[in-house]
Short mmCIF file of C-alpha atoms in Angstrom, two decimals:
data_model
loop_
_atom_site.label_atom_id
_atom_site.label_comp_id
_atom_site.label_asym_id
_atom_site.label_seq_id
_atom_site.Cartn_x
_atom_site.Cartn_y
_atom_site.Cartn_z
CA MET A 1 0.22 0.00 0.14
CA LYS A 2 1.59 3.53 -0.95
CA LYS A 3 1.41 5.85 2.52
CA LEU A 4 -0.67 7.92 4.01
CA ALA A 5 2.32 10.20 3.32
CA LYS A 6 0.95 10.93 -0.63
CA ALA A 7 1.39 14.98 0.69
CA ILE A 8 1.24 18.13 -1.60
CA ALA A 9 4.52 20.13 0.15
CA ALA A 10 6.16 22.79 -0.93
CA ILE A 11 10.09 21.90 -1.59
CA SER A 12 11.56 24.58 -2.88
CA ALA A 13 10.93 28.69 -3.25
CA ALA A 14 9.06 28.17 -6.83
CA THR A 15 6.50 26.03 -5.04
CA ILE A 16 6.51 22.64 -5.51
CA LEU A 17 3.58 19.85 -5.58
CA ALA A 18 5.24 16.12 -4.95
CA ILE A 19 3.76 12.51 -5.20
CA PRO A 20 4.45 9.70 -2.97
CA ALA A 21 7.50 8.20 -3.12
CA ASN A 22 6.62 4.95 -4.93
CA MET A 23 5.36 6.52 -7.64
CA THR A 24 7.51 7.97 -10.96
CA ALA A 25 9.63 10.92 -9.40
CA SER A 26 8.26 14.14 -10.68
CA ALA A 27 6.99 17.54 -9.30
CA TYR A 28 4.49 19.80 -10.07
CA LEU A 29 5.53 23.40 -10.43
CA VAL A 30 3.70 26.30 -8.86
CA ASP A 31 3.68 29.10 -11.13
CA THR A 32 3.65 32.77 -10.33
CA GLY A 33 0.75 31.58 -7.35
CA LYS A 34 -2.52 32.36 -9.64
CA SER A 35 -2.61 28.39 -10.39
CA PHE A 36 -0.81 25.42 -10.65
CA SER A 37 0.04 23.60 -14.10
CA ASN A 38 -0.57 19.76 -13.12
CA PRO A 39 -3.89 18.29 -11.05
CA LEU A 40 -3.40 16.66 -8.53
CA ILE A 41 -3.93 12.97 -8.84
CA ASN A 42 -6.60 10.43 -7.02
CA TYR A 43 -5.27 6.78 -7.09
CA ASP A 44 -7.73 5.80 -5.17
CA PHE A 45 -8.76 2.14 -7.42
CA SER A 46 -12.12 1.33 -4.95
CA ALA A 47 -15.88 0.98 -5.89
CA GLY A 48 -16.47 4.41 -4.34
CA ARG A 49 -13.28 5.76 -6.14
CA GLY A 50 -13.56 9.57 -6.55
CA GLN A 51 -16.19 10.19 -4.23
CA GLN A 52 -15.16 8.01 -0.75
CA TRP A 53 -12.91 9.25 2.03
CA GLN A 54 -14.09 8.26 4.98
CA TYR A 55 -12.07 5.25 5.12
CA GLU A 56 -7.96 5.40 6.10
CA SER A 57 -7.77 2.51 3.54
CA ILE A 58 -9.24 5.25 0.90
CA GLN A 59 -7.21 8.15 2.56
CA LYS A 60 -4.03 6.26 1.48
CA ASP A 61 -4.54 7.26 -2.31
CA ILE A 62 -6.21 10.53 -1.41
CA PRO A 63 -3.72 14.32 -2.23
CA VAL A 64 -3.81 15.36 1.31
CA LEU A 65 -2.50 19.29 1.38
CA THR A 66 -0.29 19.87 4.40
CA LYS A 67 0.53 22.92 6.19
CA THR A 68 3.76 23.77 3.97
CA ILE A 69 2.07 24.53 1.05
CA LEU A 70 -0.93 25.99 2.36
CA GLU A 71 0.63 28.45 4.03
CA ALA A 72 2.71 29.54 0.86
CA LYS A 73 1.23 33.21 0.31
CA GLY A 74 -1.49 34.07 -2.19
CA LYS A 75 -4.69 32.73 -3.24
CA TYR A 76 -4.12 29.81 -4.78
CA THR A 77 -6.26 27.98 -8.22
CA TYR A 78 -6.01 24.07 -8.49
CA TYR A 79 -6.98 22.32 -11.93
CA ALA A 80 -9.17 19.71 -10.66
CA THR A 81 -8.15 16.20 -8.99
CA THR A 82 -7.86 13.67 -12.09
CA ASP A 83 -7.22 9.58 -11.88
CA THR A 84 -4.69 7.63 -12.70
CA ARG A 85 -5.36 8.11 -16.65
CA CYS A 86 -5.54 11.99 -16.63
CA ASN A 87 -9.57 12.23 -16.48
CA GLU A 88 -10.64 14.40 -14.49
CA TYR A 89 -12.60 14.05 -11.41
CA GLY A 90 -16.39 16.58 -11.04
CA ASN A 91 -19.21 17.20 -9.18
CA CYS A 92 -19.10 15.53 -5.72
CA ASP A 93 -15.85 14.60 -6.59
CA MET A 94 -13.03 14.45 -3.42
CA PHE A 95 -10.13 17.06 -3.91
CA ALA A 96 -7.94 16.87 -1.24
CA LEU A 97 -7.84 16.40 2.37
CA LEU A 98 -6.80 18.12 4.92
CA PRO A 99 -4.43 16.60 7.87
CA LEU A 100 -4.17 16.83 11.64
CA GLU A 101 -1.85 19.39 11.50
CA VAL A 102 -3.92 22.05 9.46
CA ALA A 103 -7.49 20.60 10.30
CA THR A 104 -8.79 19.46 13.95
CA THR A 105 -12.54 20.00 15.28
CA SER A 106 -10.96 21.69 18.10
CA LYS A 107 -9.73 23.99 16.52
CA ILE A 108 -10.81 24.20 13.18
CA ASN A 109 -11.63 27.62 12.65
CA ASN A 110 -7.93 28.16 11.72
CA ALA A 111 -8.54 26.26 8.44
CA ARG A 112 -10.21 28.39 7.34
CA PRO A 113 -7.92 30.86 6.11
CA TYR A 114 -5.83 27.77 4.19
CA VAL A 115 -9.13 27.28 2.72
CA ASP A 116 -10.26 30.66 1.55
CA ASN A 117 -6.88 30.46 -0.46
CA LEU A 118 -8.20 27.73 -1.98
CA SER A 119 -10.32 27.53 -5.69
CA VAL A 120 -10.71 24.46 -8.20
CA LYS A 121 -11.58 24.22 -11.96
CA THR A 122 -11.50 21.85 -14.38
CA LYS A 123 -9.25 21.97 -17.87
CA ALA A 124 -12.55 23.57 -19.38
CA GLY A 125 -12.47 26.84 -17.19
CA ASN A 126 -15.17 26.01 -14.97
CA TYR A 127 -14.98 26.24 -11.37
CA TYR A 128 -16.43 24.35 -8.95
CA ALA A 129 -17.12 25.19 -5.13
CA LEU A 130 -14.92 23.87 -2.67
CA VAL A 131 -16.97 22.43 0.56
CA MET A 132 -15.11 21.09 3.64
CA GLU A 133 -16.79 18.12 5.21
CA TYR A 134 -15.87 15.87 8.24
CA SER A 135 -15.43 12.80 9.13
CA ASP A 136 -14.08 11.36 12.69
CA VAL A 137 -11.81 8.98 10.82
CA SER A 138 -8.81 9.75 12.98
CA LYS A 139 -10.78 8.86 16.16
CA THR A 140 -8.91 12.22 17.65
CA ASP A 141 -12.41 13.43 18.16
CA SER A 142 -13.54 10.05 19.65
CA HIS A 143 -10.12 9.87 21.76
CA ARG A 144 -11.17 13.09 23.25
CA ARG A 145 -14.75 11.85 24.40
CA ARG A 146 -13.02 8.40 25.28
CA PRO A 147 -9.73 8.62 26.01
CA SER A 148 -9.46 4.60 25.71
CA ILE A 149 -9.68 5.33 22.01
CA LYS A 150 -6.42 5.81 20.46
CA VAL A 151 -5.75 8.07 17.58
CA ASN A 152 -4.16 7.27 14.04
CA GLU A 153 -2.27 10.46 13.59
CA LYS A 154 -1.80 9.73 10.12
CA ALA A 155 -5.53 10.01 8.86
CA CYS A 156 -7.57 12.90 8.39
CA ASP A 157 -11.10 13.81 9.32
CA TYR A 158 -11.54 16.85 6.97
CA GLY A 159 -11.88 16.35 2.87
CA LEU A 160 -12.71 18.81 0.41
CA ARG A 161 -15.48 18.44 -2.04
CA MET A 162 -16.16 20.06 -5.46
CA LEU A 163 -19.65 21.08 -5.86
CA GLU A 164 -21.71 22.75 -8.01
CA GLY A 165 -25.36 22.39 -9.58
CA THR A 166 -28.35 20.93 -7.28
CA TYR A 167 -25.75 18.94 -4.83
CA LEU A 168 -24.51 22.13 -3.70
CA GLN A 169 -27.73 24.07 -3.35
CA ASN A 170 -28.94 20.89 -1.33
CA ILE A 171 -26.10 21.95 1.74
CA LEU A 172 -27.08 25.58 1.28
CA ASN A 173 -30.66 25.16 1.79
CA ASN A 174 -29.99 23.82 5.26
CA PHE A 175 -29.27 27.93 6.86
CA TYR A 176 -31.15 28.67 10.46
CA ILE A 177 -31.21 31.47 12.64
CA ASP A 178 -30.55 30.67 16.42
CA HIS A 179 -33.09 32.94 17.81
CA PRO A 180 -35.64 34.09 14.39
CA GLU A 181 -38.47 35.09 17.38
CA ASN A 182 -36.21 37.33 18.71
CA ILE A 183 -35.84 39.87 16.20
CA THR A 184 -39.17 41.88 17.22
CA TYR A 185 -38.76 45.49 17.65
CA SER A 186 -39.07 45.46 21.27
CA ASN A 187 -35.81 43.78 21.52
CA ILE A 188 -34.38 46.63 18.78
CA LYS A 189 -35.36 49.48 20.85
CA TYR A 190 -34.25 48.47 23.74
CA ASN A 191 -30.68 47.55 22.45
CA GLY A 192 -30.86 49.91 20.26
CA GLY A 193 -30.19 46.97 17.43
CA TYR A 194 -30.34 43.27 17.54
CA THR A 195 -27.03 40.60 17.01
CA GLY A 196 -27.53 37.00 15.81
CA ASN A 197 -25.87 34.10 14.85
CA ILE A 198 -27.11 31.96 11.03
CA TYR A 199 -24.86 28.65 10.97
CA LEU A 200 -25.01 25.88 8.67
CA ASN A 201 -23.68 22.51 9.97
CA ASP A 202 -21.12 19.70 8.85
CA TYR A 203 -20.01 22.40 5.94
CA TYR A 204 -18.03 25.36 4.77
CA VAL A 205 -17.97 26.67 1.74
CA ALA A 206 -14.43 28.09 0.57
CA GLY A 207 -14.49 31.79 0.55
CA MET A 208 -18.43 31.68 1.62
CA ARG A 209 -19.58 35.45 2.76
CA LEU A 210 -23.51 36.65 3.22
CA SER A 211 -24.36 39.87 1.93
CA SER A 212 -27.95 41.16 2.53
CA SER A 213 -30.28 43.37 0.33
CA ASP A 214 -31.46 45.73 3.01
CA ILE A 215 -29.72 48.51 3.99
CA TYR A 216 -30.02 47.32 7.82
CA THR A 217 -28.32 43.79 8.12
CA THR A 218 -24.49 43.38 8.38
CA PHE A 219 -22.32 40.33 8.33
CA ASP A 220 -19.43 39.09 9.63
CA GLU A 221 -16.69 36.49 8.12
CA PRO A 222 -17.73 32.74 8.78
CA VAL A 223 -16.48 31.50 12.12
CA LEU A 224 -15.85 27.94 12.11
CA GLU A 225 -16.93 25.98 15.66
CA GLU A 226 -17.31 22.65 16.92
CA ASN A 227 -21.05 21.72 16.70
CA PRO A 228 -21.81 21.51 20.23
CA ASN A 229 -22.73 17.77 20.70
CA GLY A 230 -19.10 17.66 20.38
CA LYS A 231 -19.00 15.35 16.63
CA GLY A 232 -17.35 17.71 13.93
CA PHE A 233 -18.14 21.51 12.93
CA ARG A 234 -20.53 23.82 12.08
CA THR A 235 -20.06 27.53 10.30
CA ARG A 236 -21.17 30.70 11.81
CA ILE A 237 -21.83 33.75 11.05
CA THR A 238 -22.94 36.58 13.29
CA PHE A 239 -25.13 39.44 12.16
CA HIS A 240 -25.76 42.84 13.33
CA ILE A 241 -29.47 44.40 12.92
CA SER A 242 -29.00 48.17 13.14
CA ASN A 243 -31.65 50.02 14.69
CA PRO A 244 -34.36 50.85 11.69
CA VAL A 245 -35.94 53.77 12.81
CA PRO A 246 -35.66 56.79 11.85
CA THR A 247 -34.81 59.40 14.15
CA PRO A 248 -38.11 61.02 15.72
CA THR A 249 -38.79 64.14 14.41
CA ILE A 250 -41.44 66.52 15.53
CA TYR A 251 -42.81 68.80 12.60
CA LEU A 252 -43.36 72.06 13.23
CA GLY A 253 -46.41 74.00 10.93
CA ARG A 254 -47.88 70.81 9.46
CA SER A 255 -50.46 68.58 10.78
CA GLY A 256 -50.58 64.92 9.87
CA SER A 257 -51.41 61.37 11.28
CA THR A 258 -48.77 59.51 13.34
CA SER A 259 -51.86 55.94 13.17
CA GLY A 260 -50.68 53.31 11.59
CA SER A 261 -47.48 51.63 11.13
CA GLY A 262 -43.94 51.46 9.34
CA THR A 263 -43.01 48.30 8.60
CA PHE A 264 -38.80 46.76 8.45
CA GLU A 265 -37.18 44.42 7.02
CA PHE A 266 -34.04 42.83 7.43
CA LEU A 267 -32.27 39.75 6.08
CA LYS A 268 -33.82 40.42 2.81
CA ASP A 269 -32.78 39.00 -0.35
CA LEU A 270 -29.64 37.30 1.18
CA LYS A 271 -26.82 36.37 -1.47
CA LEU A 272 -23.86 33.82 -0.91
CA THR A 273 -20.75 34.28 -2.42
CA CYS A 274 -17.51 31.87 -2.67
CA ASN A 275 -14.84 30.69 -4.22
CA GLY A 276 -15.77 29.91 -7.90
CA ASP A 277 -19.06 31.48 -8.04
CA GLN A 278 -17.90 33.32 -11.18
CA SER A 279 -19.19 29.59 -13.26
CA THR A 280 -22.91 29.33 -14.02
CA GLY A 281 -22.56 25.45 -12.30
CA VAL A 282 -21.45 27.19 -9.01
CA LYS A 283 -23.30 31.09 -9.36
CA GLU A 284 -26.75 29.87 -10.04
CA TYR A 285 -27.36 26.99 -6.69
CA ILE A 286 -26.14 29.25 -4.23
CA LYS A 287 -29.16 30.50 -2.39
CA VAL A 288 -29.09 30.71 1.05
CA GLY A 289 -32.53 28.41 2.34
CA GLY A 290 -33.56 28.03 5.20
CA ILE A 291 -33.55 31.88 6.08
CA SER A 292 -36.75 34.14 5.54
CA LYS A 293 -36.41 37.66 5.37
CA LYS A 294 -37.38 39.13 9.12
CA THR A 295 -39.86 42.01 9.27
CA ILE A 296 -41.07 44.06 12.31
CA SER A 297 -44.00 47.05 12.37
CA VAL A 298 -42.92 50.19 13.93
CA PRO A 299 -45.82 52.77 15.51
CA TYR A 300 -45.89 56.27 13.78
CA LYS A 301 -46.33 57.54 16.62
CA ASP A 302 -42.82 56.58 17.99
CA TYR A 303 -40.72 58.65 15.22
CA LEU A 304 -43.25 61.09 13.79
CA GLY A 305 -45.39 64.28 15.33
CA TYR A 306 -46.34 67.41 13.95
CA CYS A 307 -47.57 70.27 15.63
CA ASN A 308 -49.17 73.09 14.24
CA ILE A 309 -49.61 75.34 16.80
CA TYR A 310 -46.60 76.55 16.42
CA GLN A 311 -44.62 77.45 12.96
CA GLY A 312 -41.30 77.01 13.93
CA LEU A 313 -39.05 77.41 17.34
CA ILE A 314 -36.74 80.57 18.00
CA SER A 315 -33.13 79.86 17.07
CA CYS A 316 -30.20 81.13 15.71
CA PRO A 317 -29.59 82.00 12.78
CA GLY A 318 -33.43 81.29 11.76
CA PHE A 319 -36.17 79.35 12.92
CA GLU A 320 -36.28 75.14 13.78
CA THR A 321 -39.09 73.60 12.01
CA GLN A 322 -37.89 69.98 11.78
CA LEU A 323 -37.37 68.78 15.89
CA LYS A 324 -34.81 66.35 16.56
CA GLY A 325 -32.19 64.88 19.32
CA VAL A 326 -31.94 67.30 22.20
CA VAL A 327 -33.95 69.80 20.45
CA ARG A 328 -36.77 67.66 21.00
CA GLU A 329 -36.22 66.89 23.42
CA ARG A 330 -36.13 70.58 24.91
CA PHE A 331 -39.22 70.99 23.31
CA LEU A 332 -41.33 68.05 24.58
CA ASP A 333 -40.52 69.27 28.42
CA ASN A 334 -41.84 72.55 27.44
CA ARG A 335 -38.21 74.39 27.23
CA PHE A 336 -38.38 76.45 23.86
CA ASN A 337 -39.55 79.83 22.32
CA ALA A 338 -41.64 79.31 19.16
CA TYR A 339 -43.67 81.39 16.86
CA LYS A 340 -46.83 81.48 14.57
CA ARG A 341 -47.24 84.61 12.12
CA VAL A 342 -51.23 85.15 11.55
CA GLY A 343 -52.09 88.13 8.87
CA ASN A 344 -49.88 90.75 9.83
CA THR A 345 -49.72 89.65 14.04
CA ILE A 346 -46.52 87.79 15.26
CA TYR A 347 -47.12 85.86 18.59
CA ILE A 348 -44.38 84.69 20.31
CA TYR A 349 -44.72 81.79 22.76
CA THR A 350 -42.59 80.99 26.03
CA GLY A 351 -42.76 76.93 26.91
CA LYS A 352 -44.00 76.52 30.55
CA ASN A 353 -40.76 75.02 31.53
CA ALA A 354 -38.22 77.90 30.13
CA GLY A 355 -36.17 78.14 33.48
CA ILE A 356 -37.03 81.96 33.79
CA GLY A 357 -36.80 81.90 37.68
CA ASP A 358 -37.38 86.47 37.74
CA PRO A 359 -40.65 87.17 40.11
CA ASP A 360 -42.29 89.21 37.92
CA TRP A 361 -41.71 86.19 35.17
CA LEU A 362 -43.24 83.83 37.75
CA ARG A 363 -45.84 86.22 39.47
CA GLY A 364 -45.68 89.04 37.37
CA SER A 365 -48.85 90.68 34.36
CA GLY A 366 -48.53 92.14 31.52
CA SER A 367 -45.81 94.96 30.97
CA LYS A 368 -43.54 93.36 34.96
CA LYS A 369 -43.74 90.44 33.22
CA PHE A 370 -42.54 91.32 29.79
CA GLU A 371 -39.69 93.08 30.84
CA ALA A 372 -38.17 89.98 33.42
CA PHE A 373 -38.75 87.50 29.93
CA PHE A 374 -36.92 90.74 27.78
CA ARG A 375 -33.96 91.31 30.42
CA CYS A 376 -33.97 87.11 31.42
CA GLY A 377 -33.18 86.29 27.93
CA GLY A 378 -35.92 87.17 25.64
CA ARG A 379 -33.95 90.29 23.48
CA ASP A 380 -30.65 87.58 22.85
CA ILE A 381 -33.64 84.82 21.79
CA ILE A 382 -35.66 87.10 19.32
CA GLY A 383 -32.73 89.24 18.42
CA HIS A 384 -30.68 86.77 17.15
CA CYS A 385 -33.55 85.23 15.00
CA SER A 386 -32.58 87.02 11.72
CA SER A 387 -35.51 85.40 10.98
CA LEU A 388 -37.86 86.37 12.99
CA ARG A 389 -36.45 90.01 12.63
CA THR A 390 -37.27 89.85 9.08
CA LEU A 391 -40.62 89.10 9.96
CA LEU A 392 -41.61 91.72 12.48
CA SER A 393 -40.13 94.27 9.95
CA ASN A 394 -43.01 93.78 8.09
CA ALA A 395 -45.44 92.60 11.11
CA THR A 396 -47.60 95.51 12.53
CA THR A 397 -48.24 93.43 15.87
CA VAL A 398 -47.06 91.05 18.80
CA CYS A 399 -48.28 88.91 21.30
CA PHE A 400 -46.66 87.52 23.70
CA TYR A 401 -47.97 84.22 25.54
CA SER A 402 -46.38 81.85 28.60
CA ASP A 403 -46.89 78.67 29.49
CA ALA A 404 -46.87 77.00 26.07
CA THR A 405 -46.62 73.48 25.50
CA PRO A 406 -46.52 70.83 22.26
CA THR A 407 -49.97 70.70 23.01
CA SER A 408 -51.63 74.20 24.27
CA ALA A 409 -50.75 77.48 23.55
CA GLY A 410 -50.52 78.56 26.42
CA SER A 411 -52.15 82.52 27.79
CA GLN A 412 -50.99 85.90 26.28
CA TYR A 413 -49.57 88.47 28.76
CA TYR A 414 -48.73 91.24 26.53
CA SER A 415 -48.48 92.27 23.11
CA MET A 416 -47.03 95.64 21.45
CA SER A 417 -46.59 97.11 18.44
CA ALA A 418 -43.45 95.32 16.00
CA SER A 419 -41.93 98.04 15.65
CA THR A 420 -41.72 99.11 19.41
CA LEU A 421 -40.09 95.30 19.73
CA LEU A 422 -37.69 96.00 16.45
CA ASN A 423 -36.90 99.28 18.77
CA ARG A 424 -36.31 97.80 21.80
CA LEU A 425 -33.98 94.70 20.56
CA ASP A 426 -32.21 97.70 19.27
CA ARG A 427 -31.55 99.58 21.99
CA GLY A 428 -32.29 97.12 24.48
#
């Protein structure tokens, strides 16, 4: 029998692939790092040749990619493995195996960068997806559970299979989310978003990445981890959903309804890319099966508000009509100065919690109350708003209100001509 050490190794700076010592001596010279000039050879002649690899006797005839060759820099494209007569193996057939130094279940994620560097194509130029799968041939995992079981350190527990078409799609139909029921508006609102995991048991496709057509979902790179049951591995892809709810906004000077809900979609139109997906046989058979988009409903009142009592907040240098963030919070807390124009009259409203502590403001009325407002910030607030000055120059009367809220204009306490107010703003 030929030794299992039929490994592919780099034996020179040019990186050369070797075949077993008891075969005719020859070497596969690596070119510039983009491809290998000759295919690997599978010497298996059993009934399951090409596809079987889960037995030690068969593994002795299948190429093994050693750590030495896998650590060579760059991405590599191999030709599909052939038999001893140079007939290419194809869909569902084995490409090569990974030795224990490269892939063991307890440290399986260490193998992912190596696998991601590999692509396989036929002599005709068609690519396969390269899929990693598991079988406890060496008994390494059995030994971890039962130390009395001996480990065959020359056997391989992980193999790379060439796949396309429906065979590939059947594997990719088995993705699942750990807790899809937790993707709810209440969780997203409470946590400012949502983080979950997508899994694919027992397989990993070289170069596999996920994306979504919605703008809220992003994905981390895959992580390979041991199956919770201790048998083999699974692929885990962590996804993040950002809070889709628009910044809560109150629109002043506008009427609108806040009844009903808006809908937002996540994990929409999931797309998988992988090594080899430039070929139709791969590209058209890598749909992400097993996962449906998630939709949440968000009440409009949680992020939309309308107030037609006022036309804008008095600010510098102009009016604010779309209230967000701190400005919105201050408005809802009755800490604001607003305006409204009706004909030739300008109304100026001061919020109930404006923070004016002057006794004449708190207990006074008429001109006393106005003077307290004017000297306790009112002059600066009105005087620094150029938009309000422009309105005053084209108005006749100004009416002042106190105790205003988002739902009530409060009560009028004073009025004066617009020209008088402009003069006061200029001279104090």
